[in-house]
């Protein structure tokens, strides 16, 4: 067995011991149920761990991660997580957290082919196409990349707002706020893009559902 693999098993034992030293009932209490106030939709990137960067403890954040933090309305995995979070757990906040330096977003800006993932990346290319004018006007490649990361997060937040799940929750008067964040790999700080959707009237009319 590799040293790394052995080490993570040891780490687990040490972590259990340290938690129990603080509170002997820690795991017993956690096993009773969860009531997280937040759903996190983030990138799979290993450098953007949801709980750590926001100081959230086990039980505080329900998590969905995929390549480039996408909200794709035919993705049963994402829809199931969202439905459970909103309708069963009754989370108060959903954060879509992208990050600068995102490999998925970068791939979408190029003509590179990476195999089956090309089909996932195509959703991000659609976001580029929709914002081609703004992005194409940015000469500096890094600046264009950063802007694309931000625009992609905003687009995913609006795609969340378009779902029947979120629109139903709003119609029912459920408290639910959507947020778009970008995490800086080289700083550790998140930036709130202040994307505001609080009812389906904030969406273009064609997406407003008569629920
Ligand atoms: Co990423």
PDB file of C-alpha atoms in Angstrom, residues 28-153:
ATOM      1  CA  UNK A  28     -23.785   9.725  18.198  1.00  0.00           C
ATOM      2  CA  UNK A  29     -25.388  13.167  17.931  1.00  0.00           C
ATOM      3  CA  UNK A  30     -24.481  13.605  14.243  1.00  0.00           C
ATOM      4  CA  UNK A  31     -25.996  10.236  13.386  1.00  0.00           C
ATOM      5  CA  UNK A  32     -29.428  11.420  14.569  1.00  0.00           C
ATOM      6  CA  UNK A  33     -29.970  13.520  11.449  1.00  0.00           C
ATOM      7  CA  UNK A  34     -28.940  16.515   9.399  1.00  0.00           C
ATOM      8  CA  UNK A  35     -30.350  20.012   9.158  1.00  0.00           C
ATOM      9  CA  UNK A  36     -27.900  21.969   6.981  1.00  0.00           C
ATOM     10  CA  UNK A  37     -28.881  25.561   6.085  1.00  0.00           C
ATOM     11  CA  UNK A  38     -26.822  25.517   2.900  1.00  0.00           C
ATOM     12  CA  UNK A  39     -26.514  23.659  -0.386  1.00  0.00           C
ATOM     13  CA  UNK A  40     -23.117  24.065  -2.034  1.00  0.00           C
ATOM     14  CA  UNK A  41     -22.710  23.476  -5.768  1.00  0.00           C
ATOM     15  CA  UNK A  42     -19.010  23.598  -6.497  1.00  0.00           C
ATOM     16  CA  UNK A  43     -16.281  22.365  -8.800  1.00  0.00           C
ATOM     17  CA  UNK A  44     -14.764  18.905  -8.364  1.00  0.00           C
ATOM     18  CA  UNK A  45     -11.329  20.531  -8.280  1.00  0.00           C
ATOM     19  CA  UNK A  46      -9.363  19.075  -5.333  1.00  0.00           C
ATOM     20  CA  UNK A  47      -8.234  22.558  -4.299  1.00  0.00           C
ATOM     21  CA  UNK A  48     -11.743  23.850  -3.580  1.00  0.00           C
ATOM     22  CA  UNK A  49     -13.016  21.784  -0.647  1.00  0.00           C
ATOM     23  CA  UNK A  50     -16.460  23.110   0.304  1.00  0.00           C
ATOM     24  CA  UNK A  51     -16.382  22.679   4.064  1.00  0.00           C
ATOM     25  CA  UNK A  52     -12.829  23.836   4.710  1.00  0.00           C
ATOM     26  CA  UNK A  53     -12.928  27.143   2.876  1.00  0.00           C
ATOM     27  CA  UNK A  54     -16.080  28.307   4.677  1.00  0.00           C
ATOM     28  CA  UNK A  55     -15.244  26.789   8.046  1.00  0.00           C
ATOM     29  CA  UNK A  56     -18.335  24.578   7.965  1.00  0.00           C
ATOM     30  CA  UNK A  57     -18.583  21.599  10.273  1.00  0.00           C
ATOM     31  CA  UNK A  58     -20.095  18.210   9.390  1.00  0.00           C
ATOM     32  CA  UNK A  59     -23.867  18.693   9.264  1.00  0.00           C
ATOM     33  CA  UNK A  60     -23.732  22.307   8.074  1.00  0.00           C
ATOM     34  CA  UNK A  61     -23.429  22.024   4.309  1.00  0.00           C
ATOM     35  CA  UNK A  62     -25.085  19.731   1.761  1.00  0.00           C
ATOM     36  CA  UNK A  63     -22.704  19.342  -1.175  1.00  0.00           C
ATOM     37  CA  UNK A  64     -22.875  18.702  -4.898  1.00  0.00           C
ATOM     38  CA  UNK A  65     -19.731  18.981  -6.979  1.00  0.00           C
ATOM     39  CA  UNK A  66     -19.031  18.437 -10.653  1.00  0.00           C
ATOM     40  CA  UNK A  67     -16.612  19.703 -13.270  1.00  0.00           C
ATOM     41  CA  UNK A  68     -16.919  23.512 -13.478  1.00  0.00           C
ATOM     42  CA  UNK A  69     -19.839  23.713 -10.979  1.00  0.00           C
ATOM     43  CA  UNK A  70     -22.499  23.318 -13.642  1.00  0.00           C
ATOM     44  CA  UNK A  71     -26.280  23.421 -13.159  1.00  0.00           C
ATOM     45  CA  UNK A  72     -27.582  21.415 -16.091  1.00  0.00           C
ATOM     46  CA  UNK A  73     -31.319  20.906 -16.044  1.00  0.00           C
ATOM     47  CA  UNK A  74     -31.201  17.382 -17.487  1.00  0.00           C
ATOM     48  CA  UNK A  75     -28.654  16.257 -14.883  1.00  0.00           C
ATOM     49  CA  UNK A  76     -30.627  13.890 -12.639  1.00  0.00           C
ATOM     50  CA  UNK A  77     -27.828  13.882 -10.101  1.00  0.00           C
ATOM     51  CA  UNK A  78     -27.905  17.673  -9.683  1.00  0.00           C
ATOM     52  CA  UNK A  79     -31.730  17.772  -9.762  1.00  0.00           C
ATOM     53  CA  UNK A  80     -31.984  15.075  -7.107  1.00  0.00           C
ATOM     54  CA  UNK A  81     -29.528  16.874  -4.829  1.00  0.00           C
ATOM     55  CA  UNK A  82     -31.351  20.173  -5.368  1.00  0.00           C
ATOM     56  CA  UNK A  83     -34.785  18.635  -4.801  1.00  0.00           C
ATOM     57  CA  UNK A  84     -33.707  16.935  -1.594  1.00  0.00           C
ATOM     58  CA  UNK A  85     -31.937  20.052  -0.326  1.00  0.00           C
ATOM     59  CA  UNK A  86     -34.843  22.402  -1.056  1.00  0.00           C
ATOM     60  CA  UNK A  87     -37.878  20.221  -0.404  1.00  0.00           C
ATOM     61  CA  UNK A  88     -36.722  17.897   2.350  1.00  0.00           C
ATOM     62  CA  UNK A  89     -33.855  19.650   4.114  1.00  0.00           C
ATOM     63  CA  UNK A  90     -35.348  23.106   3.465  1.00  0.00           C
ATOM     64  CA  UNK A  91     -31.995  24.791   3.002  1.00  0.00           C
ATOM     65  CA  UNK A  92     -32.127  28.588   3.173  1.00  0.00           C
ATOM     66  CA  UNK A  93     -29.210  29.246   0.814  1.00  0.00           C
ATOM     67  CA  UNK A  94     -27.764  27.726  -2.339  1.00  0.00           C
ATOM     68  CA  UNK A  95     -24.268  28.802  -3.306  1.00  0.00           C
ATOM     69  CA  UNK A  96     -22.813  28.105  -6.739  1.00  0.00           C
ATOM     70  CA  UNK A  97     -19.081  28.448  -6.160  1.00  0.00           C
ATOM     71  CA  UNK A  98     -16.771  28.627  -9.157  1.00  0.00           C
ATOM     72  CA  UNK A  99     -13.065  29.296  -8.971  1.00  0.00           C
ATOM     73  CA  UNK A 100     -10.445  31.172 -10.922  1.00  0.00           C
ATOM     74  CA  UNK A 101      -8.100  28.857 -12.789  1.00  0.00           C
ATOM     75  CA  UNK A 102     -10.888  26.322 -13.406  1.00  0.00           C
ATOM     76  CA  UNK A 103      -9.657  23.686 -15.864  1.00  0.00           C
ATOM     77  CA  UNK A 104     -13.165  22.977 -17.136  1.00  0.00           C
ATOM     78  CA  UNK A 105     -13.812  26.619 -17.946  1.00  0.00           C
ATOM     79  CA  UNK A 106     -10.378  26.930 -19.552  1.00  0.00           C
ATOM     80  CA  UNK A 107     -11.030  23.885 -21.719  1.00  0.00           C
ATOM     81  CA  UNK A 108     -14.253  25.470 -22.945  1.00  0.00           C
ATOM     82  CA  UNK A 109     -12.278  28.480 -24.239  1.00  0.00           C
ATOM     83  CA  UNK A 110     -10.083  26.313 -26.412  1.00  0.00           C
ATOM     84  CA  UNK A 111     -10.526  23.795 -29.214  1.00  0.00           C
ATOM     85  CA  UNK A 112      -8.866  21.049 -27.227  1.00  0.00           C
ATOM     86  CA  UNK A 113     -10.470  17.611 -27.218  1.00  0.00           C
ATOM     87  CA  UNK A 114     -10.273  15.595 -24.009  1.00  0.00           C
ATOM     88  CA  UNK A 115     -12.547  12.640 -24.693  1.00  0.00           C
ATOM     89  CA  UNK A 116     -16.001  12.065 -23.259  1.00  0.00           C
ATOM     90  CA  UNK A 117     -15.671  15.185 -21.125  1.00  0.00           C
ATOM     91  CA  UNK A 118     -15.982  17.243 -24.345  1.00  0.00           C
ATOM     92  CA  UNK A 119     -19.729  16.665 -24.081  1.00  0.00           C
ATOM     93  CA  UNK A 120     -19.842  18.162 -20.590  1.00  0.00           C
ATOM     94  CA  UNK A 121     -17.604  21.064 -21.572  1.00  0.00           C
ATOM     95  CA  UNK A 122     -19.985  21.863 -24.410  1.00  0.00           C
ATOM     96  CA  UNK A 123     -22.437  23.284 -21.886  1.00  0.00           C
ATOM     97  CA  UNK A 124     -19.724  25.760 -20.875  1.00  0.00           C
ATOM     98  CA  UNK A 125     -19.043  26.586 -24.527  1.00  0.00           C
ATOM     99  CA  UNK A 126     -22.723  27.543 -24.799  1.00  0.00           C
ATOM    100  CA  UNK A 127     -22.122  30.083 -22.031  1.00  0.00           C
ATOM    101  CA  UNK A 128     -19.163  31.440 -24.001  1.00  0.00           C
ATOM    102  CA  UNK A 129     -21.255  31.732 -27.151  1.00  0.00           C
ATOM    103  CA  UNK A 130     -24.008  33.597 -25.287  1.00  0.00           C
ATOM    104  CA  UNK A 131     -21.449  36.087 -23.958  1.00  0.00           C
ATOM    105  CA  UNK A 132     -19.081  36.138 -26.910  1.00  0.00           C
ATOM    106  CA  UNK A 133     -19.335  39.894 -27.428  1.00  0.00           C
ATOM    107  CA  UNK A 134     -18.289  40.787 -23.876  1.00  0.00           C
ATOM    108  CA  UNK A 135     -15.628  38.083 -23.628  1.00  0.00           C
ATOM    109  CA  UNK A 136     -14.227  38.624 -27.113  1.00  0.00           C
ATOM    110  CA  UNK A 137     -13.629  42.299 -26.314  1.00  0.00           C
ATOM    111  CA  UNK A 138     -11.154  41.388 -23.549  1.00  0.00           C
ATOM    112  CA  UNK A 139      -7.688  41.280 -25.087  1.00  0.00           C
ATOM    113  CA  UNK A 140      -5.738  39.889 -22.139  1.00  0.00           C
ATOM    114  CA  UNK A 141      -6.192  36.134 -22.044  1.00  0.00           C
ATOM    115  CA  UNK A 142      -6.008  35.806 -18.247  1.00  0.00           C
ATOM    116  CA  UNK A 143      -8.500  38.627 -17.783  1.00  0.00           C
ATOM    117  CA  UNK A 144     -10.823  36.982 -20.311  1.00  0.00           C
ATOM    118  CA  UNK A 145     -10.479  33.646 -18.509  1.00  0.00           C
ATOM    119  CA  UNK A 146     -11.295  35.258 -15.143  1.00  0.00           C
ATOM    120  CA  UNK A 147     -14.320  37.026 -16.596  1.00  0.00           C
ATOM    121  CA  UNK A 148     -15.532  33.800 -18.177  1.00  0.00           C
ATOM    122  CA  UNK A 149     -15.305  32.029 -14.793  1.00  0.00           C
ATOM    123  CA  UNK A 150     -17.481  34.779 -13.276  1.00  0.00           C
ATOM    124  CA  UNK A 151     -19.978  34.795 -16.138  1.00  0.00           C
ATOM    125  CA  UNK A 152     -20.259  31.023 -15.956  1.00  0.00           C
ATOM    126  CA  UNK A 153     -21.125  31.164 -12.235  1.00  0.00           C
TER     127      UNK A 153
END
